Short mmCIF file of C-alpha atoms and ligand atoms in Angstrom, two decimals:
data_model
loop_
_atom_site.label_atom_id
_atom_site.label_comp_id
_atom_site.label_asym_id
_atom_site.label_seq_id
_atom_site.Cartn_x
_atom_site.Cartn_y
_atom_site.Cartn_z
CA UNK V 51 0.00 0.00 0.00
CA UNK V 52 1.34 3.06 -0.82
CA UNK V 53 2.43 5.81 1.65
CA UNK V 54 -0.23 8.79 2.23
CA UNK V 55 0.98 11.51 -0.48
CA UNK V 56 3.49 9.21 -2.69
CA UNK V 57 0.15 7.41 -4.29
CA UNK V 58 1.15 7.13 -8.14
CA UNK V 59 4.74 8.41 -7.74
CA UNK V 60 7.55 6.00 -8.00
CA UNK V 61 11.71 6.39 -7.90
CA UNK V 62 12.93 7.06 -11.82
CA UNK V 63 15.31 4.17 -10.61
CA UNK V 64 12.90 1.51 -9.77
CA UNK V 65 12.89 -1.90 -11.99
CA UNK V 66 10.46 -4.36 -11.34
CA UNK V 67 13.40 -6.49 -9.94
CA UNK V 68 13.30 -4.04 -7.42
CA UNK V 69 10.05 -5.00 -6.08
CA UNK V 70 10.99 -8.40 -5.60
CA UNK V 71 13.75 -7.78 -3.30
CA UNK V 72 11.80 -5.29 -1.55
CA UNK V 73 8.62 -8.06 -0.88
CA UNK V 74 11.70 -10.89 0.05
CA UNK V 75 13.34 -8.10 2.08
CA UNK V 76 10.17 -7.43 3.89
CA UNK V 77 9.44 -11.38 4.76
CA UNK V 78 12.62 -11.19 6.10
CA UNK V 79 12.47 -9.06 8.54
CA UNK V 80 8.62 -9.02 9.59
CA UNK V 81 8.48 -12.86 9.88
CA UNK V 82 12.03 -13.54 11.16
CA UNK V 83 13.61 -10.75 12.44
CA UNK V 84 10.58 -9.04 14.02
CA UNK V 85 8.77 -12.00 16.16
CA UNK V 86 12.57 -11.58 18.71
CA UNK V 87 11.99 -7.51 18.48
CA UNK V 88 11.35 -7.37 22.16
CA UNK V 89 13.87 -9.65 23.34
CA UNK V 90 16.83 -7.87 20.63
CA UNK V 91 15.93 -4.54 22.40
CA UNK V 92 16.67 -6.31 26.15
CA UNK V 93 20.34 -7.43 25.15
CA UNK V 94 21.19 -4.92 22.84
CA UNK V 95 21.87 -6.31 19.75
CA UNK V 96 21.28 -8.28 17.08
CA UNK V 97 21.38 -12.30 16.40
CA UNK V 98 24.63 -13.06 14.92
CA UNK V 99 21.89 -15.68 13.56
CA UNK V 100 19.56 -13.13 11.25
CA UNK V 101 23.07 -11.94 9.62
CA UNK V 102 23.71 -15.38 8.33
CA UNK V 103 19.90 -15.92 7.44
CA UNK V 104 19.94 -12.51 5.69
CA UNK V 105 23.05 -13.92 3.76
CA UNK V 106 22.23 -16.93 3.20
CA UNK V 107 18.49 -15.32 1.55
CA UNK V 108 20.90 -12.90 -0.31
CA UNK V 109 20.31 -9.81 1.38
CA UNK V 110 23.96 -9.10 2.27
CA UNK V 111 26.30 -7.17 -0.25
CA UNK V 112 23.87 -6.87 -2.75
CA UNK V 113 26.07 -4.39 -4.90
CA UNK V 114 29.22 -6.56 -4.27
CA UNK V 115 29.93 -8.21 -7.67
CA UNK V 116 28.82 -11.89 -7.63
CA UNK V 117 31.99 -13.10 -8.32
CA UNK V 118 32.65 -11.95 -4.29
CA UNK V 119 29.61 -13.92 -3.10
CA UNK V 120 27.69 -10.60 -3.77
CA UNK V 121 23.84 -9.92 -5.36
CA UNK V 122 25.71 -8.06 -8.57
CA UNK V 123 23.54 -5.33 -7.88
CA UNK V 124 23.99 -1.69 -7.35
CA UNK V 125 23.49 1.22 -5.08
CA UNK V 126 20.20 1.47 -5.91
CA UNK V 127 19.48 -2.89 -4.62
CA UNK V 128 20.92 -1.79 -1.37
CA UNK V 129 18.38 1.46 -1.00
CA UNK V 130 15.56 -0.70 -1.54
CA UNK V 131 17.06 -3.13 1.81
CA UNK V 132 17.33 -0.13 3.85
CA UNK V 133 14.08 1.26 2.57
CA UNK V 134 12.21 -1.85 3.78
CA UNK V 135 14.19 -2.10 6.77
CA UNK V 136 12.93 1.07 8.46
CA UNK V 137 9.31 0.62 6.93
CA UNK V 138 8.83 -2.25 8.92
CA UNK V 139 10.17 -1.08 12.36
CA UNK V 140 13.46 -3.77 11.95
CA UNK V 141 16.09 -1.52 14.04
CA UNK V 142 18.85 -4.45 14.94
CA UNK V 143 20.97 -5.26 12.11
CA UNK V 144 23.19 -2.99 11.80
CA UNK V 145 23.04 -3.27 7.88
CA UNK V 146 23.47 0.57 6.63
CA UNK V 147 27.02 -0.02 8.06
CA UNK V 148 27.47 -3.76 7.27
CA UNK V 149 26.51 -3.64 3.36
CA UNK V 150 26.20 0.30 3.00
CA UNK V 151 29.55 1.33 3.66
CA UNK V 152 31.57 -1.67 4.83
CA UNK V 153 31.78 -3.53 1.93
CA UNK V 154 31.91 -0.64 -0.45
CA UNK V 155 35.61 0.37 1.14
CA UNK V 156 36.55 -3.28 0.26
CA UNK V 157 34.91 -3.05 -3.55
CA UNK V 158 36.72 0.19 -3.68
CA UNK V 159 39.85 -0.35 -2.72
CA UNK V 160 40.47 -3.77 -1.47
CA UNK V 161 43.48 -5.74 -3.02
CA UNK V 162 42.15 -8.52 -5.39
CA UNK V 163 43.29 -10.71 -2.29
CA UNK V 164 41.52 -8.61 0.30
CA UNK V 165 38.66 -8.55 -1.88
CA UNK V 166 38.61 -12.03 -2.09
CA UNK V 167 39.52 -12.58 1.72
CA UNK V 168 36.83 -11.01 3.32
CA UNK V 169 33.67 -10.10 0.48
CA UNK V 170 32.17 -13.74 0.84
CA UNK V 171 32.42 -13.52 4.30
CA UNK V 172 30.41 -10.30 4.69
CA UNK V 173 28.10 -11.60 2.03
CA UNK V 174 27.26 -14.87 3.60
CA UNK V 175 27.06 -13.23 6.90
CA UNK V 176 29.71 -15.04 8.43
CA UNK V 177 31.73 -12.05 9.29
CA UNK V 178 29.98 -8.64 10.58
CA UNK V 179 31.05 -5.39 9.51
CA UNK V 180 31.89 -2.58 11.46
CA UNK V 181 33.78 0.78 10.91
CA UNK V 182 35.56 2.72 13.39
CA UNK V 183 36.81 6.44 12.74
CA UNK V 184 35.30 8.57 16.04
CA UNK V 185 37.51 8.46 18.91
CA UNK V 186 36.68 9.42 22.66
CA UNK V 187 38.76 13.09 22.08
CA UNK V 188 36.34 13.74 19.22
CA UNK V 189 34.84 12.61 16.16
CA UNK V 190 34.20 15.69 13.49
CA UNK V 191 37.92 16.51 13.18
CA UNK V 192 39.25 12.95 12.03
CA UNK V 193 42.20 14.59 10.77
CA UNK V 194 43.28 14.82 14.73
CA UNK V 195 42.49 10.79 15.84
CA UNK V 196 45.35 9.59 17.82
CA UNK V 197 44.80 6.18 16.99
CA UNK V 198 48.41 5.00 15.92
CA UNK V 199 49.89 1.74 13.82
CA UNK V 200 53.45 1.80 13.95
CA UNK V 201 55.13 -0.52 11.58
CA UNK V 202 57.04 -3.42 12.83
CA UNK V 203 58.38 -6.14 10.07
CA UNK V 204 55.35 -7.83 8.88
CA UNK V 205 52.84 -6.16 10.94
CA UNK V 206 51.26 -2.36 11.97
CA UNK V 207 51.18 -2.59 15.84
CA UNK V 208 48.07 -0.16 16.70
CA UNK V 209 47.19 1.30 20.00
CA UNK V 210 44.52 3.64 20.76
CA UNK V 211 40.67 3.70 21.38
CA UNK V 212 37.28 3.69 19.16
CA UNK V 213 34.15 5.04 20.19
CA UNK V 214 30.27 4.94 19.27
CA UNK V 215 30.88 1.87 16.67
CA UNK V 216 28.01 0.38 15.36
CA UNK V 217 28.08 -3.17 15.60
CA UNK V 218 30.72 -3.42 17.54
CA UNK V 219 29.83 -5.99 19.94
CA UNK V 220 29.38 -8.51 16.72
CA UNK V 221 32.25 -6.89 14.31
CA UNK V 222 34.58 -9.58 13.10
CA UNK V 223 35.87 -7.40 10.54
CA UNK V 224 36.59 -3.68 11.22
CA UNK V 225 37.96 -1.08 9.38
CA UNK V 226 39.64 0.86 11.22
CA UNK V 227 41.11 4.58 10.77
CA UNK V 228 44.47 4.92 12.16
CA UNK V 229 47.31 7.44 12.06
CA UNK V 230 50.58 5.67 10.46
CA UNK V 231 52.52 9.38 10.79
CA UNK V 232 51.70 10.66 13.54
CA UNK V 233 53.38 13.69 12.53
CA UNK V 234 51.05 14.41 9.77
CA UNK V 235 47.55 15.39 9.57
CA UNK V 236 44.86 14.25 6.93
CA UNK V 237 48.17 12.58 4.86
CA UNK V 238 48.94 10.34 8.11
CA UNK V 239 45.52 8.39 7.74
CA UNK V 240 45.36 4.84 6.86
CA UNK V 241 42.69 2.31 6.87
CA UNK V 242 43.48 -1.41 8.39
CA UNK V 243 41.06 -4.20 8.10
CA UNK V 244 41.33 -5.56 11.31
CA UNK V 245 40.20 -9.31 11.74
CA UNK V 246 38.81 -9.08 15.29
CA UNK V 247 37.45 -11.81 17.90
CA UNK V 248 37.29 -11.88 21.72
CA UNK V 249 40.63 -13.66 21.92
CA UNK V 250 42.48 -11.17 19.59
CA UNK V 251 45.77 -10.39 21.47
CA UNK V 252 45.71 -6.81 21.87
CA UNK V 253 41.92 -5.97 21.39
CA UNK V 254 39.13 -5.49 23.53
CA UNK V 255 35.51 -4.58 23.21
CA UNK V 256 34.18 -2.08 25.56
CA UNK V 257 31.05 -1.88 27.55
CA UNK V 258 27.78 -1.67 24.90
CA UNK V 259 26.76 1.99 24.60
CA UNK V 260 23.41 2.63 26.81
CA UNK V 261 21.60 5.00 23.98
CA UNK V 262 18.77 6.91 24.18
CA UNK V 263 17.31 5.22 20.78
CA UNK V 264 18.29 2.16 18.46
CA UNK V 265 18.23 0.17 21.64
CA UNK V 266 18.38 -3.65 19.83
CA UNK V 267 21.76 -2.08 17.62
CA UNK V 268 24.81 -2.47 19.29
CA UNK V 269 27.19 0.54 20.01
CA UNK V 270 30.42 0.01 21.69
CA UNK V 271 33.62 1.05 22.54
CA UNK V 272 37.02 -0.86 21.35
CA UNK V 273 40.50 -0.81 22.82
CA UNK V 274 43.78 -1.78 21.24
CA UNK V 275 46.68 -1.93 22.71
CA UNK V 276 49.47 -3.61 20.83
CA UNK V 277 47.07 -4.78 18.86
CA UNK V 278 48.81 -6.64 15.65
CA UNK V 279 47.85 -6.57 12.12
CA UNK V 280 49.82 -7.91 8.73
CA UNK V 281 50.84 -4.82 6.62
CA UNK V 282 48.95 -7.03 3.90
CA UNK V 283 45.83 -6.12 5.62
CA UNK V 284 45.74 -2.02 4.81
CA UNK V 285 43.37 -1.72 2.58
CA UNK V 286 44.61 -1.11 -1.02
CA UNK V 287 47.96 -2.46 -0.01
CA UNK V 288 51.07 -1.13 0.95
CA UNK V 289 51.37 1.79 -1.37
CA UNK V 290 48.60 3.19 -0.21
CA UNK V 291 49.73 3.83 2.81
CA UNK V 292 48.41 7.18 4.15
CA UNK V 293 45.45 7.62 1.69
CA UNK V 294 42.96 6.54 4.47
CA UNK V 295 41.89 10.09 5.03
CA UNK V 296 41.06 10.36 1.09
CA UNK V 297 39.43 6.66 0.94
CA UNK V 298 36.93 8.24 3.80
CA UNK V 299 36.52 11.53 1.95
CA UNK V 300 35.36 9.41 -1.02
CA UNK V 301 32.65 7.44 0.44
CA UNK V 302 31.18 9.65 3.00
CA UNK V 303 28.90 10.73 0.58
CA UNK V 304 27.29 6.88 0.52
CA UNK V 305 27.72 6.87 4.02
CA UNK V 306 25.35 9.90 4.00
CA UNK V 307 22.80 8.77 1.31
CA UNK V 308 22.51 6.14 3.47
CA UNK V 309 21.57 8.02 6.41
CA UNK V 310 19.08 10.09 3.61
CA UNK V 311 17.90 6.38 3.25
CA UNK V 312 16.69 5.67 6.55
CA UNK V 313 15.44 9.22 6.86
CA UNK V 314 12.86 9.36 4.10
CA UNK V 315 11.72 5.80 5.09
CA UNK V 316 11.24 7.18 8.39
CA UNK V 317 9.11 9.86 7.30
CA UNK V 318 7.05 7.43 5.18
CA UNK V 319 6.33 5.31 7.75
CA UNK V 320 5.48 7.96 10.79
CA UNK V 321 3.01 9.41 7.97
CA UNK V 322 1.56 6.31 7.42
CA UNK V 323 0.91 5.25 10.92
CA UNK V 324 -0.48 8.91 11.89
CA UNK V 325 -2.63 8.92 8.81
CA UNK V 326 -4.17 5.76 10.31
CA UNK V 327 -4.31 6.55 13.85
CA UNK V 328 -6.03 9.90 12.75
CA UNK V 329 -8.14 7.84 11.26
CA UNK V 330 -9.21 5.69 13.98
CA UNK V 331 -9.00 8.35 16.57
CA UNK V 332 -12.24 10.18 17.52
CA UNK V 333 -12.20 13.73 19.94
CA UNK V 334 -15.46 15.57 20.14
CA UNK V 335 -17.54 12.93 18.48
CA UNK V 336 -15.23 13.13 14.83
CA UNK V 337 -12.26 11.49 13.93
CA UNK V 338 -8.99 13.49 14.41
CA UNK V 339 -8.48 13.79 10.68
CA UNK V 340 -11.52 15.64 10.32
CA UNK V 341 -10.04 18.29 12.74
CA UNK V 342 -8.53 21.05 10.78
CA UNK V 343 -5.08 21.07 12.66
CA UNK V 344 -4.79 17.81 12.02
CA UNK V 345 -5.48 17.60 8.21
CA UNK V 346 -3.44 21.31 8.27
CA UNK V 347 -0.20 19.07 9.91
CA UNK V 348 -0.56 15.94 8.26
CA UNK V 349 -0.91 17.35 4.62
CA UNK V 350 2.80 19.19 5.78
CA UNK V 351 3.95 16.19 6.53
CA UNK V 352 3.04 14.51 3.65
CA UNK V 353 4.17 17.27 1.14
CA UNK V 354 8.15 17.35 2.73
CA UNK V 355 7.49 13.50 2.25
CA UNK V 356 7.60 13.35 -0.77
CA UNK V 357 9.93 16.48 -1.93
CA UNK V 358 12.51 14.88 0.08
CA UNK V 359 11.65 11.87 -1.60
CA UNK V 360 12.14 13.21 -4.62
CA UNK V 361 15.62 14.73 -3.39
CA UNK V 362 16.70 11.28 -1.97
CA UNK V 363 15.90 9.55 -5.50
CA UNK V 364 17.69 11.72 -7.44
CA UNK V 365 20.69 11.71 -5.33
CA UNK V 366 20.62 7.85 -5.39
CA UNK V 367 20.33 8.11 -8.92
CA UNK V 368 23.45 10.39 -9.28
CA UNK V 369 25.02 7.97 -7.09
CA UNK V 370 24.49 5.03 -9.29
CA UNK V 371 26.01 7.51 -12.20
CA UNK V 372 29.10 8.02 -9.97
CA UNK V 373 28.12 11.68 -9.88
CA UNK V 374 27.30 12.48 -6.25
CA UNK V 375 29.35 15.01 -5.30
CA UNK V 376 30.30 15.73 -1.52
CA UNK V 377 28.09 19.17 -1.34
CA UNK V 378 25.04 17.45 -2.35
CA UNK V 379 25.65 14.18 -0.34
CA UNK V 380 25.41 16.82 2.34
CA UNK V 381 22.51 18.45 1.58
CA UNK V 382 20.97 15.59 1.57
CA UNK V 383 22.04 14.04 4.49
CA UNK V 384 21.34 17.54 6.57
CA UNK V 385 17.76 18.37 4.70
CA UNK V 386 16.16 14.41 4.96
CA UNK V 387 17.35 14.09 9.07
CA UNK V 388 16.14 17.12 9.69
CA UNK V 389 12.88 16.78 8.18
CA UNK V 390 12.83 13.07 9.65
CA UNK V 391 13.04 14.54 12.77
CA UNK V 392 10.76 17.19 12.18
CA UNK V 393 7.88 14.95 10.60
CA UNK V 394 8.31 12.26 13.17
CA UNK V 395 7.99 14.88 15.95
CA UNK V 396 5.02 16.35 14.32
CA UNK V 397 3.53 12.96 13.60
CA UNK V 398 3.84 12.00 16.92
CA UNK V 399 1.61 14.91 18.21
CA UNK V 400 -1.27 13.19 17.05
CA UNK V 401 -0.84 9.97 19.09
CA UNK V 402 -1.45 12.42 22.30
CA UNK V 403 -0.42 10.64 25.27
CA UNK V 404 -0.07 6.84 23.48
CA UNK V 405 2.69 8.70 21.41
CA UNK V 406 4.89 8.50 24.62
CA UNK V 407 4.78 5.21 25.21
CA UNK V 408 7.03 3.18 23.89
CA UNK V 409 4.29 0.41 23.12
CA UNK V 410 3.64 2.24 19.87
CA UNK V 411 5.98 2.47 17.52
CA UNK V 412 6.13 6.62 16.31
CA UNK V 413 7.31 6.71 20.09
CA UNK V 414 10.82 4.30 19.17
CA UNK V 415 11.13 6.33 16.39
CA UNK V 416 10.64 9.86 17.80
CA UNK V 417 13.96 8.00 20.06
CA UNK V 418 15.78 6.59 16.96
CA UNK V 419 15.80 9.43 14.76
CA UNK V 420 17.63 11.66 17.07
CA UNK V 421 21.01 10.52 16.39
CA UNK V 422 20.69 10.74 12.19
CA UNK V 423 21.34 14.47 12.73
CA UNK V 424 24.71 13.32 14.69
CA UNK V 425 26.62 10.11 13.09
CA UNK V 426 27.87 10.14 9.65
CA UNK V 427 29.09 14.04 10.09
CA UNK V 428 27.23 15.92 12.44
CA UNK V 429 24.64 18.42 10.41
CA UNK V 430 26.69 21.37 11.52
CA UNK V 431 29.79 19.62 9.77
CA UNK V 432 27.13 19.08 6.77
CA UNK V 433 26.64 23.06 6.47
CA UNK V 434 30.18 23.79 6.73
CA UNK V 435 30.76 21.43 3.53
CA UNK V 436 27.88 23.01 1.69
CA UNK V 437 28.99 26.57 2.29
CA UNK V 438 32.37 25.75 1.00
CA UNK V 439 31.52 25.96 -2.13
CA UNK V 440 29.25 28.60 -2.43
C1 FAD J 1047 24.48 5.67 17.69
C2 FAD J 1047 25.78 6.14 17.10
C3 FAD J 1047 26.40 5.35 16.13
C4 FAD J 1047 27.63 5.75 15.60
N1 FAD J 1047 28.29 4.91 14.73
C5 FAD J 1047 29.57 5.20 14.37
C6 FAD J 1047 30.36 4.26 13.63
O1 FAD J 1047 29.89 3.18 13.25
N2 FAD J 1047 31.64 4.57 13.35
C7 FAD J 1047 32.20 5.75 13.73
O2 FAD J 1047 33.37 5.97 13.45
N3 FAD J 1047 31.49 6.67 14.42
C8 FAD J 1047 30.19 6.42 14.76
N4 FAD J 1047 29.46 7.32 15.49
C9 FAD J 1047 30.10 8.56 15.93
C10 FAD J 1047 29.58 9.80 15.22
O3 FAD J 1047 29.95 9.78 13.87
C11 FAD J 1047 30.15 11.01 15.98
O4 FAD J 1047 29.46 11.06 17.23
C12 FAD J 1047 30.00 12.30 15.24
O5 FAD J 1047 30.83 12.31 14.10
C13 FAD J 1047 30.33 13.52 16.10
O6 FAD J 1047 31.54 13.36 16.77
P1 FAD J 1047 31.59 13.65 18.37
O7 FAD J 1047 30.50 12.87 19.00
O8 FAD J 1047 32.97 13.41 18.83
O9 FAD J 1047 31.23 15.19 18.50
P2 FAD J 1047 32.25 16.42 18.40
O10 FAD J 1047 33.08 16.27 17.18
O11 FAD J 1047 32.91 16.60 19.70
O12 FAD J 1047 31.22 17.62 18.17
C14 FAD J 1047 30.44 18.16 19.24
C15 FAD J 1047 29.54 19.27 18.69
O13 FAD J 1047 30.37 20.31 18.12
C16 FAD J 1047 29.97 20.56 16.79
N5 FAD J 1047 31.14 20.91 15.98
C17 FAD J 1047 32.31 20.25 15.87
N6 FAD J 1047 33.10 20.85 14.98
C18 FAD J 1047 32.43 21.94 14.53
C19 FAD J 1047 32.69 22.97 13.57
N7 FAD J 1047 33.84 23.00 12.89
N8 FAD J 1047 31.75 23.93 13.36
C20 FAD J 1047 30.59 23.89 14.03
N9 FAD J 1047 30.26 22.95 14.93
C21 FAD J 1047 31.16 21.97 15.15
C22 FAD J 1047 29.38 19.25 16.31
O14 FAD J 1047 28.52 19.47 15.18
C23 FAD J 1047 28.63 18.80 17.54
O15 FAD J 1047 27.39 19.45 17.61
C24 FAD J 1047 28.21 6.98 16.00
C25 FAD J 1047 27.54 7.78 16.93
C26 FAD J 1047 26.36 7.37 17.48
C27 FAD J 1047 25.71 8.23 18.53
#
C-alpha cells in the first residue's frame, strides 16, 4: 500500500526487480527478524543468527559483484534493503554499516586478495562489519584521531581507542582509521582491516553503549593496545599507505545517502501510521483527521514526504552515475534528518499521550531518529561542507 501523499509516484530508478527484493526483504524481517523484536531490544543487539539468514536469503552485499559472493547489484538494490528495513520497524541489524559502507571500502579499494579474503564472508554473513573512525577526544575533526599503527616487520602494531561503533559488539571485521605518521595530519591516515574476535591479542571490546534510541543495535567502545595486524591487511595495499583520510573523503557521501535512506523511510512510515491513527481516533464525536489542525499538519507532513523523496531519488540516482558530489551528499544528508526529525515529531503529536509510550511504535522512532542528525558528520559539519563551495 502506498504511503499517504506518494500514491502514483515511484523512484525514476525503480525496476520491477526491485520489487521483488523489496517483498523478500520485507518477509525477512517481519516474519524472522521481528517476532525476537522485544527480546533484541533487552540485550542490545542483534542475532549473529539473522546476519547469516539474511546472507544466506541474499540480502547481504547486494552491490558486491557476484563473483565476491555478492547480489551483482547496485546502489540502488541496497536502497531498496534499507528502505524496507525502516518501513517495517526492523532496528537491529546494523546493515546501513554492514553492506552500506563496509563492503563498499573493500569493492573500492580492497586488493584482489583482500577482496577475495573477506567479500564472501560479509556476504554470507559469516563475518559482521563494522567501521571505526570517532575516537573518545572527538569525532568531526578525524584529521586529529590519535589512533596510531606503527610498523614493525610484517605487521602495523596499533594502539589507541574507538568510540560509538556500530556493531561493535558482533564486528569480526573492522575497518579501522588509524594514524601511520603521527606527525602528519589528513596525509597520516590509513585504513586497516582488522580481523577481530574476543581472543584477539591486543583488542578489547568495551562496555555496549546505553543509547537513548536504536536500543536492539549495538554501540560500543574498542580498545587496542598492541594490537597486531599484517601490513597485507591495509586496505589497497602497501602503497597506499596514508590515503585513508582520502578513501573516507570518497565514500562519505554513501555513508550519507545512506543516512538520507533511513530518513525518508522514516518519514514514510510515521506518515503512514499517523494517517491511520487519525483515522481511527475520535475527539469531540469526529475522527482526528476531520479536525482542521490535524489535516493542516498531516498534509505538511506529507508534502516534505515526498519532496525529500524526490531529493533522496535523485541523489541515489546520481550515485548510481558516480556523480554524487560531496556538497550534495550533504545536503541531503542535513535536509532528509532534519525533516525526519521534524515529521516524526510532528507525527507523533497526534498519538497524544499513546505517542509516549514506547508500546507504539512513532514513540521508538521519535527515540531513533535523534542521532541521524549526529553520526555520519554531524549536520553542523554538513553546512560547513555546503557553504564551501558557495
Ligand atoms: C548511535 C551512534 C552510532 C555511531 N556509529 C559510528 C560508527 O559506526 N563509526 C564511527 O566511526 N562513528 C560512529 N558514530 C560517531 C559519530 O559519527 C560522531 O558522534 C560524530 O561524528 C560527532 O563526533 P563527536 O560525537 O565526537 O562530536 P564532536 O566532534 O565533539 O562535536 C560536538 C559538537 O560540536 C559541533 N562541531 C564540531 N566541529 C564543529 C565545527 N567546525 N563547526 C561547528 N560545529 C562543530 C558538532 O557538530 C557537535 O554538535 C556513531 C555515533 C552514534 C551516537
Amino acid at each position: 500500500m502506498p504511503t499517504p501523499g506518494l500514491d502514483g509516484y515511484a523512484p525514476p530508478w525503480l525496476k520491477p526487480e526491485h520489487d521483488d527484493l523489496a517483498e523478500l526483504a520485507r518477509d525477512f524481517f517481519t516474519d524472522q527478524v521481528l517476532p525476537h523484536a522485544e527480546r533484541l531490544e533487552r540485550q542490545g543487539h542483534p542475532d549473529r543468527e539473522h546476519y547469516r539468514r539474511a546472507g544466506e536469503l541474499g540480502l547481504l552485499g547486494l552491490s558486491v559483484p557476484e563473483e565476491y559472493g555478492g547480489g551483482g547489484g547496485d546502489f540502488t538494490h541496497e536502497a531498496v534493503l534499507l528502505h524496507e528495513q525502516t518501513m517495517c520497524g526492523e532496528g537491529s541489524l546494523g546493515l546501513a554499516v554492514h553492506s552500506g559502507i563496509v563492503t563498499g571500502y573493500l569493492r573500492h579499494y580492497g586488493t584482489e586478495e583482500q577482496k577475495r579474503r573477506w567479500l564472501p564472508g560479509l556476504c554470507d554473513g559469516d563475518l559482521v562489519g563494522a567501521i571505526a573512525m570517532t575516537e573518545p577526544g572527538g569525532g568531526s575533526d578525524l584529521q586529529a584521531i590519535r589512533t596510531r599503527a606503527v610498523r614493525d616487520g610484517d605487521d602495523y602494531v596499533v594502539t589507541g581507542s574507538k568510540t560509538f561503533i556500530t556493531n561493535g559488539a558482533l564486528a569480526d571485521l573492522l575497518i579501522l582509521a588509524v594514524k601511520t605518521d603521527t606527525s602528519q595530519g589528513a596525509s597520516g591516515i590509513s585504513l586497516l582491516v582488522c580481523e577481530i574476535g574476543d581472543d584477539t591479542p591486543g583488542f578489547q571490546r568495551g562496555r555496549l553503549i546505553d543509547k537513548i534510541g536504536l536500543h536492539a543495535n549495538d554501540t560500543a567502545e574498542l580498545f587496542f593496545d598492541e594490537m597486531r595486524v599484517p601490513v597485507t591487511h591495509l586496505l589497497g595495499g602497501a602503497e597506499n599507505e596514508g590515503s585513508g583520510f582520502f578513501q573516507m573523503m570518497a565514500q562519505l557521501p554513501q555513508e550519507r545517502l545512506v543516512i538520507g535512506v533511513g530518513a525518508v523511510a522514516a518519514m514514510q512510515r510515521a506518515v503512514e501510521l499517523a494517517v491511520a491513527y487519525a483515522k481511527e481516533r475520535t475527539a469531540f464525536g469526529k475522527p482526528l483527521i476531520a479536525h482542521q489542525n490535524t489535516r493542516m499538519v498531516l498534509a505538511e507532513c506529507a508534502t516534505r514526504t515526498r519532496a525529500s523523496r524526490i531529493f533522496l531519488d535523485d541523489c541515489i540516482a546520481r550515485h548510481s552515475r558516480g556523480e554524487l558530489d560531496v556538497p550534495t551528499a550533504a545536503m541531503a544528508k542535513l535536509w532528509l534528518t532534519e525533516g525526519q526529525c521534524e515529521v516524526v515529531d510532528k507525527c507523533l503529536q497526534i498519538f497524544g499521550g499513546y505517542g509516549y509510550t514506547t508500546e507504539y511504535p512513532i514513540a521508538r522512532m521519535y527515540a531513533d531518529a535523534r542521532v541521524q542528525k549526529i553520526y555520519g558528520g554531524t549536520n553542523e559539519i554538513m553546512k560547513e561542507l555546503i557553504a564551501r563551495v558557495l
